[in-house]
Amino acid sequence: MKGQIKVAKRRVVMASLYLGTGPLEQELVDCLESTLEKSLQAKFPSDLKVSILLDFTRGSRGRKNSRTMLLPLLQRFPEQVRVSLFHTPDLRGLLRLLVPERLNETIGLQHIKVYLFDNSVILSGANLSDSYFTNRQDRYVFLQDCPEIADFFTELVDAVGDVSLQLQGDDTVQVVEGMVHPYKGDRAAYCKAANERVMGVVSSARARQQALHAQTFHSDSLLTQEDAAAAGDRRPAPDTWIYPLIQMKPFEIQIDEIVTETLLTEAERGARVYLTTGYFNLTQAYMDLVLGTRAEYQILLASPEVNGFFGAKGVAGAIPAAYVHIERQFYSEVCSLGQQERVQLQEYWRRGWTFHAKGLWLYLAGSSLPCLTLIGSPNFGYRSVHRDLEAQIAIVTENRALQQQLHQEQEQLYLRSGAVSAATFEQPSRQVKLWVKLVTPLIKNFF
């Protein structure tokens, strides 16, 4: 990431839940500062723009936080740096006053993770925090020199930034001129404005995509890979397609949900779906599709010991047990339907690590390699679908080398897992206190 920042000439766009406050995160900020300084020395005014989108509640937590980490950049390069802090419209009024700092994040978040440098993009589920740089398992895809994808995510982050609060050099925040305030203004008016701003980006991207599709598939200039290599002067037929998917239910945008449900519905008998999430809490719709369709499922989830909340203080320390309870309920339903062979659960475990990987790989019937993967921020749970802002990409490919890479990635993750059976829940670490069992149905929609 630092390497990409150092060579960026035009734009650096970073969207994350938060930026950590440790030495590794400081190195990242220092790298941005150095690159901005060099861009000014090379040309004034500089062409380089830096746009950072974070969540307001998570980014404002504590005395030293994401905001204080970024203030020096804003103060030194006010014309080049933009820091936007998304505040959910659902945290407002009395609720905003009463919900404590650590719990207010449960209402809704900016959860998109995109790291973009000129025309290259990293899509991930990882935040800008030291654990992700060291011992927190996640997934990453680096799309090198993909201007169409880079333009889309730049525009998307700009759009969400426009409906977010703008961090100022004195650590105050302001609304973009003419925009409805996210928690002081009328909720319906804010969400309508946000929908229009974001869908404007989607509609523009669709129009460009359709034009490119027409040019690609209805052009007589297309050649096979072999013919193109021989001719040397015309583009080969594409073998890989990338589709950005976004989910922003507060703004009535649910593209990712529709595509995910369609994938689960259309997966045929004999197809294999590998689905992974750091927080196993599938929506009822996703659960029904997994249990009611014909494809085979291998679901990878975190064992309690590698759950990000393991060992946390207070109520948060009970969250891994709540996930165990949800897992056990799902496993019991699989067994009651006699689906143990078709739907299998795996638990990831790695000493000293936590697990945050999420995504999906689809293997068509009879194929030993995947033709599709989903990678990005969604966890397939209630929060991802209903509360948070999410983005991922669907990569659809016929390229055998890329298919093999995706297959190897999947295998490496699943290699560190063990199969879940009835005996799993008899282990001492899987014993769930009664109060957790009683509370979980009431709070499962918040985590």
Tab-separated table of C-alpha atoms in Angstrom:
chain	number	residue	atom	x	y	z
A	1	MET	CA	0.000	0.000	0.000
A	2	LYS	CA	2.828	2.390	0.868
A	3	GLY	CA	4.516	1.468	-2.394
A	4	GLN	CA	1.395	2.422	-4.342
A	5	ILE	CA	1.011	5.703	-2.449
A	6	LYS	CA	4.606	6.677	-3.226
A	7	VAL	CA	4.106	6.387	-6.991
A	8	ALA	CA	0.586	7.908	-7.140
A	9	LYS	CA	0.462	11.018	-9.331
A	10	ARG	CA	-3.226	11.881	-9.617
A	11	ARG	CA	-5.355	10.346	-6.871
A	12	VAL	CA	-5.306	8.330	-3.685
A	13	VAL	CA	-8.746	7.237	-2.491
A	14	MET	CA	-9.144	5.256	0.729
A	15	ALA	CA	-12.426	4.053	2.216
A	16	SER	CA	-12.408	2.119	5.474
A	17	LEU	CA	-14.364	1.718	8.685
A	18	TYR	CA	-11.535	3.450	10.555
A	19	LEU	CA	-7.819	4.225	10.602
A	20	GLY	CA	-5.954	2.805	13.593
A	21	THR	CA	-3.655	4.839	15.840
A	22	GLY	CA	-0.534	2.664	16.103
A	23	PRO	CA	2.954	3.030	14.572
A	24	LEU	CA	2.074	1.126	11.378
A	25	GLU	CA	-0.894	3.394	10.728
A	26	GLN	CA	1.320	6.414	11.430
A	27	GLU	CA	3.738	5.117	8.788
A	28	LEU	CA	0.859	5.125	6.307
A	29	VAL	CA	-0.055	8.735	7.197
A	30	ASP	CA	3.618	9.761	6.973
A	31	CYS	CA	3.818	8.138	3.544
A	32	LEU	CA	0.788	10.152	2.386
A	33	GLU	CA	2.363	13.320	3.765
A	34	SER	CA	5.679	12.661	2.008
A	35	THR	CA	3.961	11.944	-1.324
A	36	LEU	CA	1.823	15.082	-1.056
A	37	GLU	CA	4.910	17.151	-0.253
A	38	LYS	CA	6.783	15.762	-3.281
A	39	SER	CA	3.799	16.433	-5.533
A	40	LEU	CA	3.816	20.080	-4.461
A	41	GLN	CA	7.546	20.387	-5.071
A	42	ALA	CA	7.141	18.918	-8.544
A	43	LYS	CA	4.219	21.121	-9.536
A	44	PHE	CA	2.217	23.906	-7.910
A	45	PRO	CA	-0.684	23.562	-7.612
A	46	SER	CA	-0.323	19.814	-7.421
A	47	ASP	CA	-2.476	17.404	-9.446
A	48	LEU	CA	-2.515	14.857	-6.600
A	49	LYS	CA	-5.750	14.634	-4.593
A	50	VAL	CA	-6.250	12.463	-1.501
A	51	SER	CA	-9.776	11.487	-0.455
A	52	ILE	CA	-10.380	9.461	2.712
A	53	LEU	CA	-13.789	8.111	3.756
A	54	LEU	CA	-14.277	6.692	7.263
A	55	ASP	CA	-17.135	6.056	9.644
A	56	PHE	CA	-17.924	8.954	11.998
A	57	THR	CA	-18.671	6.956	15.149
A	58	ARG	CA	-15.799	4.471	14.828
A	59	GLY	CA	-13.378	7.122	13.623
A	60	SER	CA	-14.195	9.455	16.522
A	61	ARG	CA	-13.858	6.904	19.339
A	62	GLY	CA	-11.370	7.805	22.089
A	63	ARG	CA	-9.108	10.798	22.604
A	64	LYS	CA	-6.604	9.594	20.003
A	65	ASN	CA	-8.540	8.401	16.979
A	66	SER	CA	-8.739	8.355	13.185
A	67	ARG	CA	-9.557	12.057	13.101
A	68	THR	CA	-6.560	13.128	15.159
A	69	MET	CA	-4.318	10.891	13.010
A	70	LEU	CA	-5.423	12.703	9.842
A	71	LEU	CA	-5.635	16.295	11.108
A	72	PRO	CA	-1.982	17.107	10.274
A	73	LEU	CA	-2.622	16.170	6.620
A	74	LEU	CA	-5.727	18.359	6.475
A	75	GLN	CA	-3.955	21.276	8.114
A	76	ARG	CA	-0.884	21.086	5.878
A	77	PHE	CA	-2.570	20.253	2.556
A	78	PRO	CA	-6.101	21.747	2.757
A	79	GLU	CA	-6.443	22.030	-1.028
A	80	GLN	CA	-5.424	18.451	-1.714
A	81	VAL	CA	-6.856	16.387	1.163
A	82	ARG	CA	-10.486	15.568	1.887
A	83	VAL	CA	-11.588	13.541	4.921
A	84	SER	CA	-15.263	12.530	4.972
A	85	LEU	CA	-16.906	10.929	8.005
A	86	PHE	CA	-20.125	9.058	7.260
A	87	HIS	CA	-22.765	9.278	9.989
A	88	THR	CA	-25.708	6.881	9.712
A	89	PRO	CA	-29.095	8.643	9.529
A	90	ASP	CA	-30.477	6.017	11.922
A	91	LEU	CA	-28.454	7.266	14.915
A	92	ARG	CA	-30.288	10.457	15.831
A	93	GLY	CA	-32.298	12.256	18.503
A	94	LEU	CA	-32.638	10.628	21.905
A	95	LEU	CA	-31.028	7.400	20.666
A	96	ARG	CA	-27.836	9.284	19.769
A	97	LEU	CA	-27.733	10.885	23.214
A	98	LEU	CA	-28.364	7.678	25.166
A	99	VAL	CA	-26.355	4.993	23.342
A	100	PRO	CA	-22.765	4.795	24.728
A	101	GLU	CA	-19.741	5.378	22.478
A	102	ARG	CA	-18.781	1.737	21.838
A	103	LEU	CA	-22.383	0.637	21.282
A	104	ASN	CA	-23.431	3.428	18.914
A	105	GLU	CA	-21.616	1.620	16.098
A	106	THR	CA	-24.252	-1.126	16.195
A	107	ILE	CA	-26.853	1.203	14.659
A	108	GLY	CA	-25.104	1.554	11.295
A	109	LEU	CA	-21.664	2.149	9.759
A	110	GLN	CA	-19.617	3.063	6.708
A	111	HIS	CA	-18.160	-0.411	6.101
A	112	ILE	CA	-16.756	-0.109	2.530
A	113	LYS	CA	-13.059	-1.014	2.167
A	114	VAL	CA	-11.453	0.311	-1.027
A	115	TYR	CA	-7.845	1.467	-1.456
A	116	LEU	CA	-7.181	3.172	-4.772
A	117	PHE	CA	-4.028	4.656	-6.302
A	118	ASP	CA	-4.374	6.352	-9.709
A	119	ASN	CA	-5.856	3.512	-11.824
A	120	SER	CA	-5.054	0.602	-9.503
A	121	VAL	CA	-7.463	-0.648	-6.837
A	122	ILE	CA	-7.288	-2.915	-3.789
A	123	LEU	CA	-10.661	-4.395	-2.804
A	124	SER	CA	-10.791	-6.014	0.616
A	125	GLY	CA	-12.683	-6.596	3.814
A	126	ALA	CA	-9.741	-5.239	5.816
A	127	ASN	CA	-9.579	-1.955	7.704
A	128	LEU	CA	-6.578	0.380	7.989
A	129	SER	CA	-5.370	-1.051	11.282
A	130	ASP	CA	-2.210	-2.754	12.528
A	131	SER	CA	-3.840	-6.142	13.157
A	132	TYR	CA	-4.831	-6.368	9.480
A	133	PHE	CA	-1.223	-5.580	8.540
A	134	THR	CA	0.089	-8.342	10.807
A	135	ASN	CA	-2.075	-11.174	12.205
A	136	ARG	CA	-5.710	-10.761	11.138
A	137	GLN	CA	-6.691	-13.035	8.253
A	138	ASP	CA	-8.528	-11.257	5.453
A	139	ARG	CA	-8.810	-11.283	1.661
A	140	TYR	CA	-7.365	-8.819	-0.836
A	141	VAL	CA	-7.529	-8.434	-4.613
A	142	PHE	CA	-5.259	-5.987	-6.415
A	143	LEU	CA	-6.634	-4.741	-9.727
A	144	GLN	CA	-3.693	-3.172	-11.512
A	145	ASP	CA	-4.290	-0.514	-14.167
A	146	CYS	CA	-8.096	-0.833	-14.272
A	147	PRO	CA	-9.269	2.730	-15.025
A	148	GLU	CA	-12.959	1.812	-15.331
A	149	ILE	CA	-13.041	0.196	-11.879
A	150	ALA	CA	-10.881	2.963	-10.395
A	151	ASP	CA	-13.166	5.647	-11.822
A	152	PHE	CA	-16.263	3.908	-10.472
A	153	PHE	CA	-14.940	3.597	-6.930
A	154	THR	CA	-13.547	7.144	-6.980
A	155	GLU	CA	-16.993	8.410	-7.944
A	156	LEU	CA	-18.664	6.171	-5.352
A	157	VAL	CA	-16.416	7.412	-2.527
A	158	ASP	CA	-16.980	11.000	-3.721
A	159	ALA	CA	-20.745	10.446	-3.626
A	160	VAL	CA	-20.753	8.933	-0.124
A	161	GLY	CA	-18.315	11.676	0.889
A	162	ASP	CA	-20.768	14.324	-0.305
A	163	VAL	CA	-23.491	12.963	2.005
A	164	SER	CA	-21.018	12.653	4.899
A	165	LEU	CA	-19.645	15.151	7.402
A	166	GLN	CA	-16.447	16.903	6.308
A	167	LEU	CA	-13.564	16.975	8.774
A	168	GLN	CA	-12.046	20.452	9.193
A	169	GLY	CA	-8.528	21.417	10.229
A	170	ASP	CA	-9.715	22.336	13.728
A	171	ASP	CA	-11.290	18.862	14.269
A	172	THR	CA	-14.845	20.137	13.768
A	173	VAL	CA	-17.141	18.746	11.070
A	174	GLN	CA	-19.351	20.448	8.498
A	175	VAL	CA	-22.037	19.349	6.077
A	176	VAL	CA	-21.381	19.838	2.357
A	177	GLU	CA	-23.150	23.025	1.290
A	178	GLY	CA	-26.739	22.337	0.242
A	179	MET	CA	-26.786	18.809	1.752
A	180	VAL	CA	-29.281	17.687	4.394
A	181	HIS	CA	-27.636	16.975	7.767
A	182	PRO	CA	-27.464	13.187	8.372
A	183	TYR	CA	-28.771	13.216	11.968
A	184	LYS	CA	-30.084	16.752	12.560
A	185	GLY	CA	-31.997	17.070	9.306
A	186	ASP	CA	-35.098	15.226	8.115
A	187	ARG	CA	-34.230	11.537	7.747
A	188	ALA	CA	-36.406	10.901	4.687
A	189	ALA	CA	-35.041	13.989	2.888
A	190	TYR	CA	-31.449	12.991	3.695
A	191	CYS	CA	-31.905	9.395	2.507
A	192	LYS	CA	-33.616	10.569	-0.696
A	193	ALA	CA	-30.743	12.961	-1.447
A	194	ALA	CA	-28.193	10.242	-0.662
A	195	ASN	CA	-30.001	7.750	-2.912
A	196	GLU	CA	-30.014	10.209	-5.793
A	197	ARG	CA	-26.326	11.053	-5.343
A	198	VAL	CA	-25.168	7.410	-5.173
A	199	MET	CA	-27.531	6.086	-7.848
A	200	GLY	CA	-26.300	8.850	-10.145
A	201	VAL	CA	-22.882	7.185	-9.960
A	202	VAL	CA	-24.384	3.727	-10.534
A	203	SER	CA	-26.472	4.902	-13.510
A	204	SER	CA	-23.474	6.620	-15.086
A	205	ALA	CA	-21.356	3.474	-14.616
A	206	ARG	CA	-24.112	1.297	-16.109
A	207	ALA	CA	-24.285	3.508	-19.186
A	208	ARG	CA	-20.500	3.272	-19.641
A	209	GLN	CA	-20.634	-0.492	-19.050
A	210	GLN	CA	-23.401	-0.988	-21.631
A	211	ALA	CA	-21.476	1.045	-24.184
A	212	LEU	CA	-18.338	-1.004	-23.502
A	213	HIS	CA	-20.374	-4.237	-23.672
A	214	ALA	CA	-21.802	-3.255	-27.042
A	215	GLN	CA	-18.367	-2.301	-28.312
A	216	THR	CA	-16.875	-5.540	-26.986
A	217	PHE	CA	-19.487	-8.091	-28.049
A	218	HIS	CA	-20.924	-6.481	-31.166
A	219	SER	CA	-17.702	-5.386	-32.760
A	220	ASP	CA	-16.055	-7.093	-35.695
A	221	SER	CA	-12.666	-6.101	-34.299
A	222	LEU	CA	-12.669	-8.916	-31.737
A	223	LEU	CA	-10.195	-11.726	-32.068
A	224	THR	CA	-9.426	-14.870	-30.146
A	225	GLN	CA	-6.386	-14.759	-27.855
A	226	GLU	CA	-4.361	-16.758	-30.411
A	227	ASP	CA	-5.401	-14.664	-33.416
A	228	ALA	CA	-4.747	-11.431	-31.505
A	229	ALA	CA	-1.276	-12.591	-30.567
A	230	ALA	CA	-0.586	-13.384	-34.222
A	231	ALA	CA	-2.058	-10.127	-35.539
A	232	GLY	CA	-0.571	-8.053	-32.752
A	233	ASP	CA	-2.710	-5.004	-33.433
A	234	ARG	CA	-6.245	-5.676	-32.166
A	235	ARG	CA	-7.698	-6.372	-28.718
A	236	PRO	CA	-8.385	-10.011	-27.770
A	237	ALA	CA	-11.851	-11.031	-26.630
A	238	PRO	CA	-12.065	-10.468	-22.857
A	239	ASP	CA	-12.013	-13.505	-20.576
A	240	THR	CA	-12.660	-11.767	-17.232
A	241	TRP	CA	-15.443	-9.423	-16.139
A	242	ILE	CA	-15.613	-7.360	-12.945
A	243	TYR	CA	-18.939	-6.150	-11.577
A	244	PRO	CA	-19.020	-3.685	-8.659
A	245	LEU	CA	-21.849	-4.405	-6.212
A	246	ILE	CA	-23.052	-1.981	-3.544
A	247	GLN	CA	-25.497	-2.312	-0.662
A	248	MET	CA	-26.884	0.723	1.175
A	249	LYS	CA	-30.275	-0.289	2.562
A	250	PRO	CA	-30.747	2.985	4.524
A	251	PHE	CA	-30.759	4.657	1.075
A	252	GLU	CA	-32.907	1.870	-0.472
A	253	ILE	CA	-29.982	0.616	-2.574
A	254	GLN	CA	-29.711	-3.181	-2.516
A	255	ILE	CA	-27.785	-4.259	-5.596
A	256	ASP	CA	-25.446	-6.595	-3.700
A	257	GLU	CA	-28.315	-8.311	-1.874
A	258	ILE	CA	-30.172	-8.976	-5.142
A	259	VAL	CA	-27.069	-10.353	-6.881
A	260	THR	CA	-26.099	-12.545	-3.899
A	261	GLU	CA	-29.622	-13.994	-3.625
A	262	THR	CA	-29.645	-14.633	-7.386
A	263	LEU	CA	-26.306	-16.459	-7.181
A	264	LEU	CA	-27.517	-18.653	-4.324
A	265	THR	CA	-30.812	-19.315	-6.104
A	266	GLU	CA	-29.297	-20.182	-9.490
A	267	ALA	CA	-26.471	-22.424	-8.210
A	268	GLU	CA	-27.357	-25.767	-9.804
A	269	ARG	CA	-27.195	-29.327	-8.509
A	270	GLY	CA	-23.567	-30.415	-8.514
A	271	ALA	CA	-22.260	-26.856	-8.221
A	272	ARG	CA	-20.133	-26.044	-5.164
A	273	VAL	CA	-20.313	-22.793	-3.224
A	274	TYR	CA	-17.559	-21.912	-0.774
A	275	LEU	CA	-18.807	-19.115	1.467
A	276	THR	CA	-16.744	-17.504	4.213
A	277	THR	CA	-17.519	-14.891	6.852
A	278	GLY	CA	-15.738	-13.666	9.943
A	279	TYR	CA	-19.093	-13.223	11.657
A	280	PHE	CA	-21.528	-16.066	10.943
A	281	ASN	CA	-24.972	-14.521	11.179
A	282	LEU	CA	-26.671	-15.132	7.819
A	283	THR	CA	-29.875	-13.284	7.043
A	284	GLN	CA	-32.969	-15.470	7.052
A	285	ALA	CA	-33.241	-15.079	3.268
A	286	TYR	CA	-29.665	-16.285	2.698
A	287	MET	CA	-30.150	-19.115	5.200
A	288	ASP	CA	-33.341	-20.280	3.469
A	289	LEU	CA	-31.567	-20.293	0.111
A	290	VAL	CA	-28.607	-22.288	1.415
A	291	LEU	CA	-30.931	-24.838	3.015
A	292	GLY	CA	-33.491	-24.910	0.214
A	293	THR	CA	-31.407	-25.031	-2.973
A	294	ARG	CA	-29.448	-27.881	-4.593
A	295	ALA	CA	-25.813	-26.778	-4.705
A	296	GLU	CA	-23.233	-28.060	-2.229
A	297	TYR	CA	-22.051	-25.572	0.407
A	298	GLN	CA	-18.825	-25.361	2.376
A	299	ILE	CA	-19.214	-22.521	4.880
A	300	LEU	CA	-16.071	-21.249	6.604
A	301	LEU	CA	-16.440	-19.268	9.824
A	302	ALA	CA	-14.355	-18.199	12.798
A	303	SER	CA	-13.816	-20.520	15.738
A	304	PRO	CA	-14.475	-18.604	19.003
A	305	GLU	CA	-10.738	-18.243	19.687
A	306	VAL	CA	-10.102	-16.365	16.409
A	307	ASN	CA	-13.217	-14.186	16.609
A	308	GLY	CA	-12.201	-10.526	16.736
A	309	PHE	CA	-14.183	-10.061	19.974
A	310	PHE	CA	-12.557	-12.996	21.805
A	311	GLY	CA	-11.304	-11.859	25.200
A	312	ALA	CA	-12.941	-8.430	24.945
A	313	LYS	CA	-14.054	-6.659	28.106
A	314	GLY	CA	-17.667	-6.324	29.214
A	315	VAL	CA	-20.627	-7.360	27.091
A	316	ALA	CA	-18.471	-7.500	23.933
A	317	GLY	CA	-16.634	-10.492	25.441
A	318	ALA	CA	-19.842	-12.533	25.107
A	319	ILE	CA	-20.151	-11.903	21.351
A	320	PRO	CA	-18.103	-15.002	20.319
A	321	ALA	CA	-20.466	-17.130	22.448
A	322	ALA	CA	-23.444	-15.533	20.687
A	323	TYR	CA	-21.930	-16.540	17.330
A	324	VAL	CA	-21.440	-20.100	18.641
A	325	HIS	CA	-25.127	-20.146	19.591
A	326	ILE	CA	-26.154	-18.955	16.101
A	327	GLU	CA	-23.807	-21.523	14.524
A	328	ARG	CA	-25.252	-24.340	16.636
A	329	GLN	CA	-28.820	-23.379	15.747
A	330	PHE	CA	-27.935	-23.401	12.041
A	331	TYR	CA	-26.092	-26.729	12.335
A	332	SER	CA	-29.106	-28.241	14.133
A	333	GLU	CA	-31.386	-27.083	11.323
A	334	VAL	CA	-29.038	-28.588	8.712
A	335	CYS	CA	-29.161	-31.898	10.596
A	336	SER	CA	-32.934	-31.841	11.090
A	337	LEU	CA	-33.320	-31.458	7.303
A	338	GLY	CA	-30.830	-34.257	6.644
A	339	GLN	CA	-28.549	-31.888	4.713
A	340	GLN	CA	-25.235	-32.651	6.499
A	341	GLU	CA	-23.601	-33.965	3.317
A	342	ARG	CA	-24.692	-31.047	1.141
A	343	VAL	CA	-24.172	-28.185	3.640
A	344	GLN	CA	-21.000	-28.420	5.700
A	345	LEU	CA	-19.542	-25.992	8.239
A	346	GLN	CA	-15.814	-25.454	8.786
A	347	GLU	CA	-14.191	-23.471	11.606
A	348	TYR	CA	-10.992	-21.514	10.960
A	349	TRP	CA	-8.283	-21.652	13.621
A	350	ARG	CA	-4.752	-20.262	13.623
A	351	ARG	CA	-2.693	-19.663	16.744
A	352	GLY	CA	-2.194	-15.962	17.508
A	353	TRP	CA	-4.423	-14.820	14.645
A	354	THR	CA	-7.992	-13.546	14.256
A	355	PHE	CA	-10.270	-14.252	11.294
A	356	HIS	CA	-12.003	-11.567	9.232
A	357	ALA	CA	-12.162	-13.075	5.715
A	358	LYS	CA	-15.422	-12.902	3.824
A	359	GLY	CA	-16.556	-13.779	0.342
A	360	LEU	CA	-17.748	-16.536	-1.952
A	361	TRP	CA	-16.333	-18.837	-4.635
A	362	LEU	CA	-18.603	-20.588	-7.153
A	363	TYR	CA	-17.561	-23.846	-8.848
A	364	LEU	CA	-19.894	-24.938	-11.643
A	365	ALA	CA	-20.970	-28.590	-11.737
A	366	GLY	CA	-18.140	-30.797	-12.964
A	367	SER	CA	-15.508	-28.061	-12.623
A	368	SER	CA	-12.485	-28.262	-10.336
A	369	LEU	CA	-11.860	-24.498	-10.543
A	370	PRO	CA	-14.072	-21.524	-9.609
A	371	CYS	CA	-15.541	-19.301	-12.314
A	372	LEU	CA	-16.684	-16.565	-9.927
A	373	THR	CA	-15.717	-14.962	-6.650
A	374	LEU	CA	-17.238	-12.217	-4.515
A	375	ILE	CA	-14.729	-10.127	-2.562
A	376	GLY	CA	-15.215	-6.988	-0.497
A	377	SER	CA	-16.755	-5.790	2.748
A	378	PRO	CA	-20.117	-7.641	3.220
A	379	ASN	CA	-20.389	-10.407	5.848
A	380	PHE	CA	-23.700	-11.858	4.503
A	381	GLY	CA	-25.346	-10.957	7.827
A	382	TYR	CA	-28.221	-8.712	8.861
A	383	ARG	CA	-25.932	-5.709	9.400
A	384	SER	CA	-24.372	-5.995	5.944
A	385	VAL	CA	-27.758	-6.205	4.271
A	386	HIS	CA	-29.807	-3.755	6.342
A	387	ARG	CA	-27.650	-1.342	8.365
A	388	ASP	CA	-24.228	-0.624	6.881
A	389	LEU	CA	-22.800	0.774	3.655
A	390	GLU	CA	-21.091	-2.085	1.806
A	391	ALA	CA	-19.281	-2.704	-1.476
A	392	GLN	CA	-17.709	-5.703	-3.133
A	393	ILE	CA	-16.935	-6.924	-6.619
A	394	ALA	CA	-17.968	-10.030	-8.489
A	395	ILE	CA	-15.081	-11.368	-10.576
A	396	VAL	CA	-16.322	-13.690	-13.323
A	397	THR	CA	-13.552	-15.352	-15.296
A	398	GLU	CA	-12.790	-17.930	-17.970
A	399	ASN	CA	-9.050	-17.326	-17.538
A	400	ARG	CA	-7.601	-20.583	-16.283
A	401	ALA	CA	-4.564	-19.002	-14.603
A	402	LEU	CA	-6.816	-16.623	-12.644
A	403	GLN	CA	-9.211	-19.457	-11.788
A	404	GLN	CA	-6.264	-21.397	-10.374
A	405	GLN	CA	-5.204	-18.410	-8.268
A	406	LEU	CA	-8.728	-18.048	-6.860
A	407	HIS	CA	-8.837	-21.787	-6.169
A	408	GLN	CA	-5.496	-21.646	-4.338
A	409	GLU	CA	-6.709	-18.714	-2.242
A	410	GLN	CA	-9.804	-20.670	-1.244
A	411	GLU	CA	-7.789	-23.786	-0.461
A	412	GLN	CA	-5.275	-21.882	1.694
A	413	LEU	CA	-8.081	-20.473	3.832
A	414	TYR	CA	-9.927	-23.774	4.210
A	415	LEU	CA	-6.705	-25.701	4.962
A	416	ARG	CA	-6.582	-24.030	8.375
A	417	SER	CA	-10.069	-25.193	9.292
A	418	GLY	CA	-11.719	-28.192	10.877
A	419	ALA	CA	-15.117	-29.706	10.111
A	420	VAL	CA	-17.981	-28.892	12.476
A	421	SER	CA	-19.866	-31.861	13.924
A	422	ALA	CA	-22.144	-32.505	16.873
A	423	ALA	CA	-19.017	-33.154	18.952
A	424	THR	CA	-17.802	-29.598	18.254
A	425	PHE	CA	-20.512	-28.164	20.473
A	426	GLU	CA	-19.670	-30.504	23.352
A	427	GLN	CA	-16.267	-28.846	23.807
A	428	PRO	CA	-15.877	-26.624	26.908
A	429	SER	CA	-15.158	-23.564	24.721
A	430	ARG	CA	-18.533	-24.033	22.999
A	431	GLN	CA	-20.651	-23.946	26.161
A	432	VAL	CA	-22.935	-20.912	25.948
A	433	LYS	CA	-24.362	-19.281	29.076
A	434	LEU	CA	-28.137	-19.173	29.376
A	435	TRP	CA	-28.283	-15.370	29.400
A	436	VAL	CA	-26.373	-15.252	26.095
A	437	LYS	CA	-28.856	-17.700	24.538
A	438	LEU	CA	-31.764	-15.545	25.742
A	439	VAL	CA	-30.270	-12.256	24.604
A	440	THR	CA	-28.901	-13.372	21.205
A	441	PRO	CA	-32.283	-13.391	19.354
A	442	LEU	CA	-32.904	-9.852	20.591
A	443	ILE	CA	-29.552	-8.405	19.496
A	444	LYS	CA	-28.462	-10.570	16.528
A	445	ASN	CA	-29.613	-7.881	14.079
A	446	PHE	CA	-27.020	-5.464	15.516
A	447	PHE	CA	-23.821	-7.505	14.967
